[in-house]
Amino acid sequence: IHDLELYQIGKVYDNGTPAVIDFNLTVDKGEFIAFLGPSGCGKTTTLRMIAGFESISSGNLMVRGERINDIGPAQRPTSMIFQNYALFPHMTVRNNIGYGLDVKRMEKAQRNAKVDRILEKLGLEDVADKRCDKLSGGQRQRIALARGLVVEPDILLLDEPLGALDANLRKTIQSELKLLQRELGVTFVFVTHAQSEALALSDRIVVMNQGRIEQISPPHQLYTRP
Ligand code: ADP
Ligand code: ADP
């Protein structure tokens, strides 16, 4: 089975805005997919529909072979990393990362073991007991990534996760992200308006414009207008 299947997906917001039109895409396990396009072209809306956060106006969206509407929130194999990270500023790094496991009422020892493992993987051991609002942008980005990964999703959805970082740090974290994705074999769907980022990271790029797909291609075949 495919990780994601989107057939003729459309989204019209209540105010009449057609945000996504005729979106067709199949994604297989372990792929790194980028949604690339200018602000307002429908990238985030599509990602939110895949996450189950936004209703679908038309078409059929399957996640690992099941219709998205038939999967309860706790059963969804997706995890999302938000643009602004959405961390709890007053909570420690450890508790931010463990939050999703607490919501699932995971037993404490198992929860702590999972949190420790991901802290180590992302090099956050030294700041584990610090409050999130005391940390740098790069550290917050890693915490957000850790929080998304600790629940062991099949599919990680990332909404412009590097947008708040300066250019140097963005390059560093890009490389880390790519290595991590390869190591874990998790499917990544990554939203960006930066072509260089899509080129550096993804196996396939979905180019969007005004709600529609303009092309889907691997980075080396990306057609760009002069
Ligand atoms: P992005 O960075 O993805 O372009 P925006 O800054 O455009 O996001 O939008 C931020 C938030 O405002 C999102 O939650 C989006 O759903 C909402 N939003 C965007 N456009 C509109 C609109 N025309 N009417 C209502 N809400 C909107
Ligand atoms: P992108 O992520 O590519 O910036 P979005 O998916 O955020 O694009 O937005 C696509 C279109 O839908 C835009 O025209 C935006 O203004 C509109 N939009 C986004 N969120 C909402 C919303 N909650 N209500 C109404 N319109 C929205």
mmCIF file of N, CA and C in Angstrom, residues 40-150:
data_model
loop_
_atom_site.group_PDB
_atom_site.id
_atom_site.type_symbol
_atom_site.label_atom_id
_atom_site.label_comp_id
_atom_site.label_asym_id
_atom_site.label_seq_id
_atom_site.Cartn_x
_atom_site.Cartn_y
_atom_site.Cartn_z
ATOM 1 N N GLY A 40 0.213 31.476 -0.623
ATOM 2 C CA GLY A 40 -1.184 31.480 -1.045
ATOM 3 C C GLY A 40 -1.532 30.465 -2.123
ATOM 4 N N CYS A 41 -0.583 29.622 -2.539
ATOM 5 C CA CYS A 41 -0.858 28.686 -3.644
ATOM 6 C C CYS A 41 -1.528 27.389 -3.172
ATOM 7 N N GLY A 42 -1.688 27.216 -1.859
ATOM 8 C CA GLY A 42 -2.428 26.056 -1.358
ATOM 9 C C GLY A 42 -1.601 24.966 -0.695
ATOM 10 N N LYS A 43 -0.337 25.239 -0.433
ATOM 11 C CA LYS A 43 0.553 24.227 0.165
ATOM 12 C C LYS A 43 0.092 23.824 1.564
ATOM 13 N N THR A 44 -0.096 24.823 2.418
ATOM 14 C CA THR A 44 -0.468 24.534 3.807
ATOM 15 C C THR A 44 -1.841 23.879 3.875
ATOM 16 N N THR A 45 -2.761 24.343 3.068
ATOM 17 C CA THR A 45 -4.103 23.750 3.057
ATOM 18 C C THR A 45 -4.011 22.264 2.715
ATOM 19 N N THR A 46 -3.207 21.926 1.721
ATOM 20 C CA THR A 46 -3.059 20.518 1.330
ATOM 21 C C THR A 46 -2.455 19.707 2.479
ATOM 22 N N LEU A 47 -1.421 20.269 3.107
ATOM 23 C CA LEU A 47 -0.772 19.576 4.226
ATOM 24 C C LEU A 47 -1.765 19.358 5.373
ATOM 25 N N ARG A 48 -2.569 20.377 5.644
ATOM 26 C CA ARG A 48 -3.547 20.270 6.735
ATOM 27 C C ARG A 48 -4.651 19.255 6.414
ATOM 28 N N MET A 49 -4.986 19.109 5.154
ATOM 29 C CA MET A 49 -5.968 18.069 4.780
ATOM 30 C C MET A 49 -5.369 16.679 4.995
ATOM 31 N N ILE A 50 -4.080 16.526 4.660
ATOM 32 C CA ILE A 50 -3.411 15.234 4.869
ATOM 33 C C ILE A 50 -3.353 14.911 6.360
ATOM 34 N N ALA A 51 -3.139 15.954 7.175
ATOM 35 C CA ALA A 51 -3.063 15.768 8.624
ATOM 36 C C ALA A 51 -4.426 15.476 9.245
ATOM 37 N N GLY A 52 -5.481 15.751 8.484
ATOM 38 C CA GLY A 52 -6.826 15.577 9.019
ATOM 39 C C GLY A 52 -7.300 16.788 9.803
ATOM 40 N N PHE A 53 -6.582 17.905 9.681
ATOM 41 C CA PHE A 53 -6.945 19.124 10.418
ATOM 42 C C PHE A 53 -7.945 19.975 9.646
ATOM 43 N N GLU A 54 -8.081 19.688 8.366
ATOM 44 C CA GLU A 54 -8.923 20.528 7.508
ATOM 45 C C GLU A 54 -9.822 19.602 6.710
ATOM 46 N N SER A 55 -11.103 19.935 6.620
ATOM 47 C CA SER A 55 -12.014 19.077 5.855
ATOM 48 C C SER A 55 -11.704 19.178 4.358
ATOM 49 N N ILE A 56 -12.081 18.132 3.634
ATOM 50 C CA ILE A 56 -11.831 18.070 2.194
ATOM 51 C C ILE A 56 -13.143 18.383 1.480
ATOM 52 N N SER A 57 -13.110 19.252 0.486
ATOM 53 C CA SER A 57 -14.355 19.630 -0.211
ATOM 54 C C SER A 57 -14.729 18.608 -1.270
ATOM 55 N N SER A 58 -13.721 18.046 -1.952
ATOM 56 C CA SER A 58 -14.013 17.020 -2.961
ATOM 57 C C SER A 58 -12.813 16.118 -3.148
ATOM 58 N N GLY A 59 -13.070 14.928 -3.670
ATOM 59 C CA GLY A 59 -11.993 13.974 -3.910
ATOM 60 C C GLY A 59 -11.851 12.983 -2.776
ATOM 61 N N ASN A 60 -10.807 12.191 -2.846
ATOM 62 C CA ASN A 60 -10.598 11.116 -1.882
ATOM 63 C C ASN A 60 -9.139 11.128 -1.419
ATOM 64 N N LEU A 61 -8.956 11.100 -0.110
ATOM 65 C CA LEU A 61 -7.603 11.154 0.440
ATOM 66 C C LEU A 61 -7.378 9.924 1.317
ATOM 67 N N MET A 62 -6.415 9.090 0.930
ATOM 68 C CA MET A 62 -6.127 7.862 1.670
ATOM 69 C C MET A 62 -4.772 7.971 2.352
ATOM 70 N N VAL A 63 -4.713 7.564 3.608
ATOM 71 C CA VAL A 63 -3.464 7.513 4.345
ATOM 72 C C VAL A 63 -3.192 6.049 4.687
ATOM 73 N N ARG A 64 -2.122 5.527 4.172
ATOM 74 C CA ARG A 64 -1.771 4.116 4.329
ATOM 75 C C ARG A 64 -2.968 3.193 4.068
ATOM 76 N N GLY A 65 -3.655 3.502 2.979
ATOM 77 C CA GLY A 65 -4.725 2.634 2.510
ATOM 78 C C GLY A 65 -6.093 2.870 3.127
ATOM 79 N N GLU A 66 -6.176 3.797 4.080
ATOM 80 C CA GLU A 66 -7.468 4.073 4.709
ATOM 81 C C GLU A 66 -7.925 5.482 4.408
ATOM 82 N N ARG A 67 -9.229 5.633 4.192
ATOM 83 C CA ARG A 67 -9.753 6.976 3.975
ATOM 84 C C ARG A 67 -9.519 7.829 5.225
ATOM 85 N N ILE A 68 -9.016 9.040 5.011
ATOM 86 C CA ILE A 68 -8.667 9.904 6.141
ATOM 87 C C ILE A 68 -9.846 10.092 7.103
ATOM 88 N N ASN A 69 -11.048 10.180 6.546
ATOM 89 C CA ASN A 69 -12.226 10.415 7.390
ATOM 90 C C ASN A 69 -12.572 9.212 8.266
ATOM 91 N N ASP A 70 -12.016 8.041 7.927
ATOM 92 C CA ASP A 70 -12.306 6.839 8.705
ATOM 93 C C ASP A 70 -11.268 6.588 9.796
ATOM 94 N N ILE A 71 -10.238 7.451 9.867
ATOM 95 C CA ILE A 71 -9.180 7.252 10.861
ATOM 96 C C ILE A 71 -9.361 8.255 11.989
ATOM 97 N N GLY A 72 -9.509 7.770 13.202
ATOM 98 C CA GLY A 72 -9.651 8.665 14.352
ATOM 99 C C GLY A 72 -8.347 9.400 14.602
ATOM 100 N N PRO A 73 -8.429 10.601 15.230
ATOM 101 C CA PRO A 73 -7.235 11.417 15.460
ATOM 102 C C PRO A 73 -6.091 10.669 16.147
ATOM 103 N N ALA A 74 -6.404 9.808 17.090
ATOM 104 C CA ALA A 74 -5.345 9.112 17.825
ATOM 105 C C ALA A 74 -4.715 7.996 16.994
ATOM 106 N N GLN A 75 -5.406 7.562 15.939
ATOM 107 C CA GLN A 75 -4.894 6.454 15.119
ATOM 108 C C GLN A 75 -4.122 6.932 13.895
ATOM 109 N N ARG A 76 -4.142 8.230 13.631
ATOM 110 C CA ARG A 76 -3.498 8.710 12.401
ATOM 111 C C ARG A 76 -1.991 8.510 12.468
ATOM 112 N N PRO A 77 -1.411 7.966 11.388
ATOM 113 C CA PRO A 77 0.022 7.687 11.394
ATOM 114 C C PRO A 77 0.849 8.900 10.978
ATOM 115 N N THR A 78 0.235 10.081 11.096
ATOM 116 C CA THR A 78 0.912 11.314 10.696
ATOM 117 C C THR A 78 1.234 12.150 11.925
ATOM 118 N N SER A 79 2.243 12.981 11.775
ATOM 119 C CA SER A 79 2.609 13.900 12.840
ATOM 120 C C SER A 79 3.019 15.193 12.150
ATOM 121 N N MET A 80 2.658 16.329 12.740
ATOM 122 C CA MET A 80 2.885 17.601 12.038
ATOM 123 C C MET A 80 3.822 18.515 12.819
ATOM 124 N N ILE A 81 4.702 19.174 12.079
ATOM 125 C CA ILE A 81 5.564 20.193 12.671
ATOM 126 C C ILE A 81 5.146 21.535 12.100
ATOM 127 N N PHE A 82 4.757 22.434 12.998
ATOM 128 C CA PHE A 82 4.182 23.695 12.568
ATOM 129 C C PHE A 82 5.257 24.738 12.298
ATOM 130 N N GLN A 83 4.853 25.696 11.467
ATOM 131 C CA GLN A 83 5.728 26.771 11.039
ATOM 132 C C GLN A 83 6.383 27.502 12.226
ATOM 133 N N ASN A 84 5.575 27.802 13.232
ATOM 134 C CA ASN A 84 6.095 28.552 14.394
ATOM 135 C C ASN A 84 6.481 27.614 15.541
ATOM 136 N N TYR A 85 6.557 26.323 15.247
ATOM 137 C CA TYR A 85 6.905 25.250 16.193
ATOM 138 C C TYR A 85 5.816 24.931 17.223
ATOM 139 N N ALA A 86 5.031 25.977 17.647
ATOM 140 C CA ALA A 86 3.950 25.763 18.619
ATOM 141 C C ALA A 86 4.405 25.000 19.856
ATOM 142 N N LEU A 87 5.570 25.372 20.399
ATOM 143 C CA LEU A 87 6.038 24.748 21.642
ATOM 144 C C LEU A 87 5.371 25.447 22.837
ATOM 145 N N PHE A 88 5.325 24.769 23.968
ATOM 146 C CA PHE A 88 4.841 25.403 25.195
ATOM 147 C C PHE A 88 6.030 26.115 25.832
ATOM 148 N N PRO A 89 6.033 27.454 25.844
ATOM 149 C CA PRO A 89 7.243 28.195 26.216
ATOM 150 C C PRO A 89 7.702 27.941 27.650
ATOM 151 N N HIS A 90 6.771 27.740 28.563
ATOM 152 C CA HIS A 90 7.153 27.622 29.975
ATOM 153 C C HIS A 90 7.501 26.193 30.371
ATOM 154 N N MET A 91 7.246 25.258 29.478
ATOM 155 C CA MET A 91 7.544 23.868 29.805
ATOM 156 C C MET A 91 8.972 23.513 29.411
ATOM 157 N N THR A 92 9.531 22.525 30.062
ATOM 158 C CA THR A 92 10.895 22.108 29.721
ATOM 159 C C THR A 92 10.889 21.413 28.354
ATOM 160 N N VAL A 93 12.086 21.293 27.826
ATOM 161 C CA VAL A 93 12.276 20.605 26.558
ATOM 162 C C VAL A 93 11.716 19.181 26.666
ATOM 163 N N ARG A 94 12.100 18.523 27.752
ATOM 164 C CA ARG A 94 11.665 17.143 27.973
ATOM 165 C C ARG A 94 10.134 17.022 27.959
ATOM 166 N N ASN A 95 9.475 17.959 28.645
ATOM 167 C CA ASN A 95 8.017 17.873 28.737
ATOM 168 C C ASN A 95 7.324 18.278 27.438
ATOM 169 N N ASN A 96 7.939 19.194 26.705
ATOM 170 C CA ASN A 96 7.399 19.519 25.384
ATOM 171 C C ASN A 96 7.434 18.298 24.483
ATOM 172 N N ILE A 97 8.558 17.608 24.510
ATOM 173 C CA ILE A 97 8.719 16.446 23.627
ATOM 174 C C ILE A 97 7.804 15.304 24.074
ATOM 175 N N GLY A 98 7.666 15.151 25.392
ATOM 176 C CA GLY A 98 6.853 14.046 25.915
ATOM 177 C C GLY A 98 5.354 14.285 25.825
ATOM 178 N N TYR A 99 4.989 15.525 25.478
ATOM 179 C CA TYR A 99 3.572 15.899 25.541
ATOM 180 C C TYR A 99 2.648 14.950 24.768
ATOM 181 N N GLY A 100 3.052 14.637 23.537
ATOM 182 C CA GLY A 100 2.212 13.769 22.704
ATOM 183 C C GLY A 100 2.064 12.371 23.286
ATOM 184 N N LEU A 101 3.065 11.941 24.027
ATOM 185 C CA LEU A 101 3.006 10.613 24.655
ATOM 186 C C LEU A 101 2.135 10.665 25.911
ATOM 187 N N ASP A 102 2.187 11.817 26.612
ATOM 188 C CA ASP A 102 1.330 11.993 27.793
ATOM 189 C C ASP A 102 -0.142 11.981 27.385
ATOM 190 N N VAL A 103 -0.410 12.652 26.255
ATOM 191 C CA VAL A 103 -1.788 12.683 25.763
ATOM 192 C C VAL A 103 -2.279 11.262 25.485
ATOM 193 N N LYS A 104 -1.373 10.417 25.021
ATOM 194 C CA LYS A 104 -1.734 9.010 24.766
ATOM 195 C C LYS A 104 -1.719 8.175 26.046
ATOM 196 N N ARG A 105 -1.448 8.813 27.172
ATOM 197 C CA ARG A 105 -1.385 8.145 28.483
ATOM 198 C C ARG A 105 -0.391 6.988 28.490
ATOM 199 N N MET A 106 0.729 7.235 27.850
ATOM 200 C CA MET A 106 1.765 6.204 27.859
ATOM 201 C C MET A 106 2.353 6.074 29.264
ATOM 202 N N GLU A 107 2.656 4.876 29.633
ATOM 203 C CA GLU A 107 3.203 4.587 30.957
ATOM 204 C C GLU A 107 4.557 5.314 31.114
ATOM 205 N N LYS A 108 4.844 5.801 32.331
ATOM 206 C CA LYS A 108 5.911 6.764 32.556
ATOM 207 C C LYS A 108 7.312 6.286 32.128
ATOM 208 N N ALA A 109 7.653 5.076 32.511
ATOM 209 C CA ALA A 109 9.001 4.581 32.196
ATOM 210 C C ALA A 109 9.206 4.482 30.686
ATOM 211 N N GLN A 110 8.188 4.018 30.006
ATOM 212 C CA GLN A 110 8.265 3.878 28.545
ATOM 213 C C GLN A 110 8.343 5.258 27.896
ATOM 214 N N ARG A 111 7.531 6.174 28.416
ATOM 215 C CA ARG A 111 7.529 7.561 27.923
ATOM 216 C C ARG A 111 8.910 8.167 28.082
ATOM 217 N N ASN A 112 9.492 8.034 29.266
ATOM 218 C CA ASN A 112 10.793 8.642 29.520
ATOM 219 C C ASN A 112 11.890 8.028 28.647
ATOM 220 N N ALA A 113 11.797 6.738 28.431
ATOM 221 C CA ALA A 113 12.791 6.066 27.586
ATOM 222 C C ALA A 113 12.721 6.587 26.155
ATOM 223 N N LYS A 114 11.505 6.752 25.649
ATOM 224 C CA LYS A 114 11.338 7.266 24.289
ATOM 225 C C LYS A 114 11.841 8.706 24.185
ATOM 226 N N VAL A 115 11.531 9.508 25.192
ATOM 227 C CA VAL A 115 11.970 10.914 25.181
ATOM 228 C C VAL A 115 13.497 10.971 25.237
ATOM 229 N N ASP A 116 14.097 10.159 26.101
ATOM 230 C CA ASP A 116 15.568 10.153 26.208
ATOM 231 C C ASP A 116 16.215 9.772 24.886
ATOM 232 N N ARG A 117 15.641 8.788 24.219
ATOM 233 C CA ARG A 117 16.217 8.314 22.963
ATOM 234 C C ARG A 117 16.200 9.425 21.899
ATOM 235 N N ILE A 118 15.096 10.133 21.824
ATOM 236 C CA ILE A 118 14.986 11.165 20.785
ATOM 237 C C ILE A 118 15.816 12.409 21.165
ATOM 238 N N LEU A 119 15.931 12.694 22.464
ATOM 239 C CA LEU A 119 16.797 13.800 22.920
ATOM 240 C C LEU A 119 18.220 13.546 22.459
ATOM 241 N N GLU A 120 18.641 12.303 22.608
ATOM 242 C CA GLU A 120 20.002 11.937 22.224
ATOM 243 C C GLU A 120 20.175 12.022 20.709
ATOM 244 N N LYS A 121 19.196 11.501 19.998
ATOM 245 C CA LYS A 121 19.282 11.492 18.532
ATOM 246 C C LYS A 121 19.411 12.901 17.962
ATOM 247 N N LEU A 122 18.750 13.865 18.601
ATOM 248 C CA LEU A 122 18.770 15.230 18.086
ATOM 249 C C LEU A 122 19.756 16.137 18.835
ATOM 250 N N GLY A 123 20.588 15.536 19.689
ATOM 251 C CA GLY A 123 21.615 16.317 20.372
ATOM 252 C C GLY A 123 21.060 17.338 21.345
ATOM 253 N N LEU A 124 19.987 16.989 22.035
ATOM 254 C CA LEU A 124 19.338 17.927 22.951
ATOM 255 C C LEU A 124 19.509 17.543 24.427
ATOM 256 N N GLU A 125 20.358 16.565 24.700
ATOM 257 C CA GLU A 125 20.479 16.082 26.093
ATOM 258 C C GLU A 125 20.827 17.215 27.057
ATOM 259 N N ASP A 126 21.726 18.114 26.627
ATOM 260 C CA ASP A 126 22.214 19.153 27.533
ATOM 261 C C ASP A 126 21.158 20.191 27.898
ATOM 262 N N VAL A 127 20.145 20.314 27.077
ATOM 263 C CA VAL A 127 19.114 21.323 27.371
ATOM 264 C C VAL A 127 17.788 20.688 27.801
ATOM 265 N N ALA A 128 17.815 19.384 28.053
ATOM 266 C CA ALA A 128 16.581 18.636 28.303
ATOM 267 C C ALA A 128 15.706 19.243 29.394
ATOM 268 N N ASP A 129 16.341 19.824 30.417
ATOM 269 C CA ASP A 129 15.545 20.327 31.542
ATOM 270 C C ASP A 129 15.430 21.847 31.565
ATOM 271 N N LYS A 130 15.800 22.458 30.442
ATOM 272 C CA LYS A 130 15.625 23.912 30.319
ATOM 273 C C LYS A 130 14.239 24.233 29.770
ATOM 274 N N ARG A 131 13.783 25.437 30.081
ATOM 275 C CA ARG A 131 12.515 25.901 29.504
ATOM 276 C C ARG A 131 12.723 26.269 28.037
ATOM 277 N N CYS A 132 11.722 25.998 27.242
ATOM 278 C CA CYS A 132 11.850 26.247 25.799
ATOM 279 C C CYS A 132 12.072 27.709 25.466
ATOM 280 N N ASP A 133 11.494 28.608 26.260
ATOM 281 C CA ASP A 133 11.629 30.034 25.918
ATOM 282 C C ASP A 133 13.022 30.577 26.230
ATOM 283 N N LYS A 134 13.889 29.737 26.785
ATOM 284 C CA LYS A 134 15.268 30.162 27.046
ATOM 285 C C LYS A 134 16.211 29.748 25.911
ATOM 286 N N LEU A 135 15.683 29.115 24.893
ATOM 287 C CA LEU A 135 16.571 28.492 23.909
ATOM 288 C C LEU A 135 16.593 29.217 22.569
ATOM 289 N N SER A 136 17.607 28.897 21.774
ATOM 290 C CA SER A 136 17.787 29.561 20.471
ATOM 291 C C SER A 136 16.818 29.001 19.425
ATOM 292 N N GLY A 137 16.753 29.691 18.295
ATOM 293 C CA GLY A 137 15.876 29.264 17.211
ATOM 294 C C GLY A 137 16.203 27.874 16.703
ATOM 295 N N GLY A 138 17.500 27.590 16.562
ATOM 296 C CA GLY A 138 17.913 26.280 16.068
ATOM 297 C C GLY A 138 17.541 25.174 17.041
ATOM 298 N N GLN A 139 17.698 25.475 18.335
ATOM 299 C CA GLN A 139 17.331 24.476 19.349
ATOM 300 C C GLN A 139 15.822 24.241 19.355
ATOM 301 N N ARG A 140 15.062 25.323 19.227
ATOM 302 C CA ARG A 140 13.604 25.163 19.195
ATOM 303 C C ARG A 140 13.174 24.338 17.996
ATOM 304 N N GLN A 141 13.868 24.562 16.891
ATOM 305 C CA GLN A 141 13.541 23.807 15.689
ATOM 306 C C GLN A 141 13.771 22.319 15.932
ATOM 307 N N ARG A 142 14.878 21.997 16.597
ATOM 308 C CA ARG A 142 15.170 20.582 16.892
ATOM 309 C C ARG A 142 14.156 19.991 17.863
ATOM 310 N N ILE A 143 13.710 20.818 18.814
ATOM 311 C CA ILE A 143 12.706 20.342 19.779
ATOM 312 C C ILE A 143 11.395 20.016 19.053
ATOM 313 N N ALA A 144 11.031 20.916 18.137
ATOM 314 C CA ALA A 144 9.800 20.679 17.367
ATOM 315 C C ALA A 144 9.911 19.383 16.563
ATOM 316 N N LEU A 145 11.086 19.166 15.996
ATOM 317 C CA LEU A 145 11.332 17.950 15.225
ATOM 318 C C LEU A 145 11.249 16.718 16.141
ATOM 319 N N ALA A 146 11.870 16.839 17.306
ATOM 320 C CA ALA A 146 11.838 15.734 18.273
ATOM 321 C C ALA A 146 10.411 15.432 18.702
ATOM 322 N N ARG A 147 9.635 16.484 18.915
ATOM 323 C CA ARG A 147 8.251 16.278 19.356
ATOM 324 C C ARG A 147 7.427 15.591 18.267
ATOM 325 N N GLY A 148 7.727 15.927 17.020
ATOM 326 C CA GLY A 148 7.012 15.273 15.921
ATOM 327 C C GLY A 148 7.406 13.822 15.751
ATOM 328 N N LEU A 149 8.670 13.531 16.030
ATOM 329 C CA LEU A 149 9.179 12.173 15.778
ATOM 330 C C LEU A 149 8.985 11.209 16.945
ATOM 331 N N VAL A 150 8.818 11.738 18.152
ATOM 332 C CA VAL A 150 8.794 10.856 19.328
ATOM 333 C C VAL A 150 7.592 9.902 19.299
#
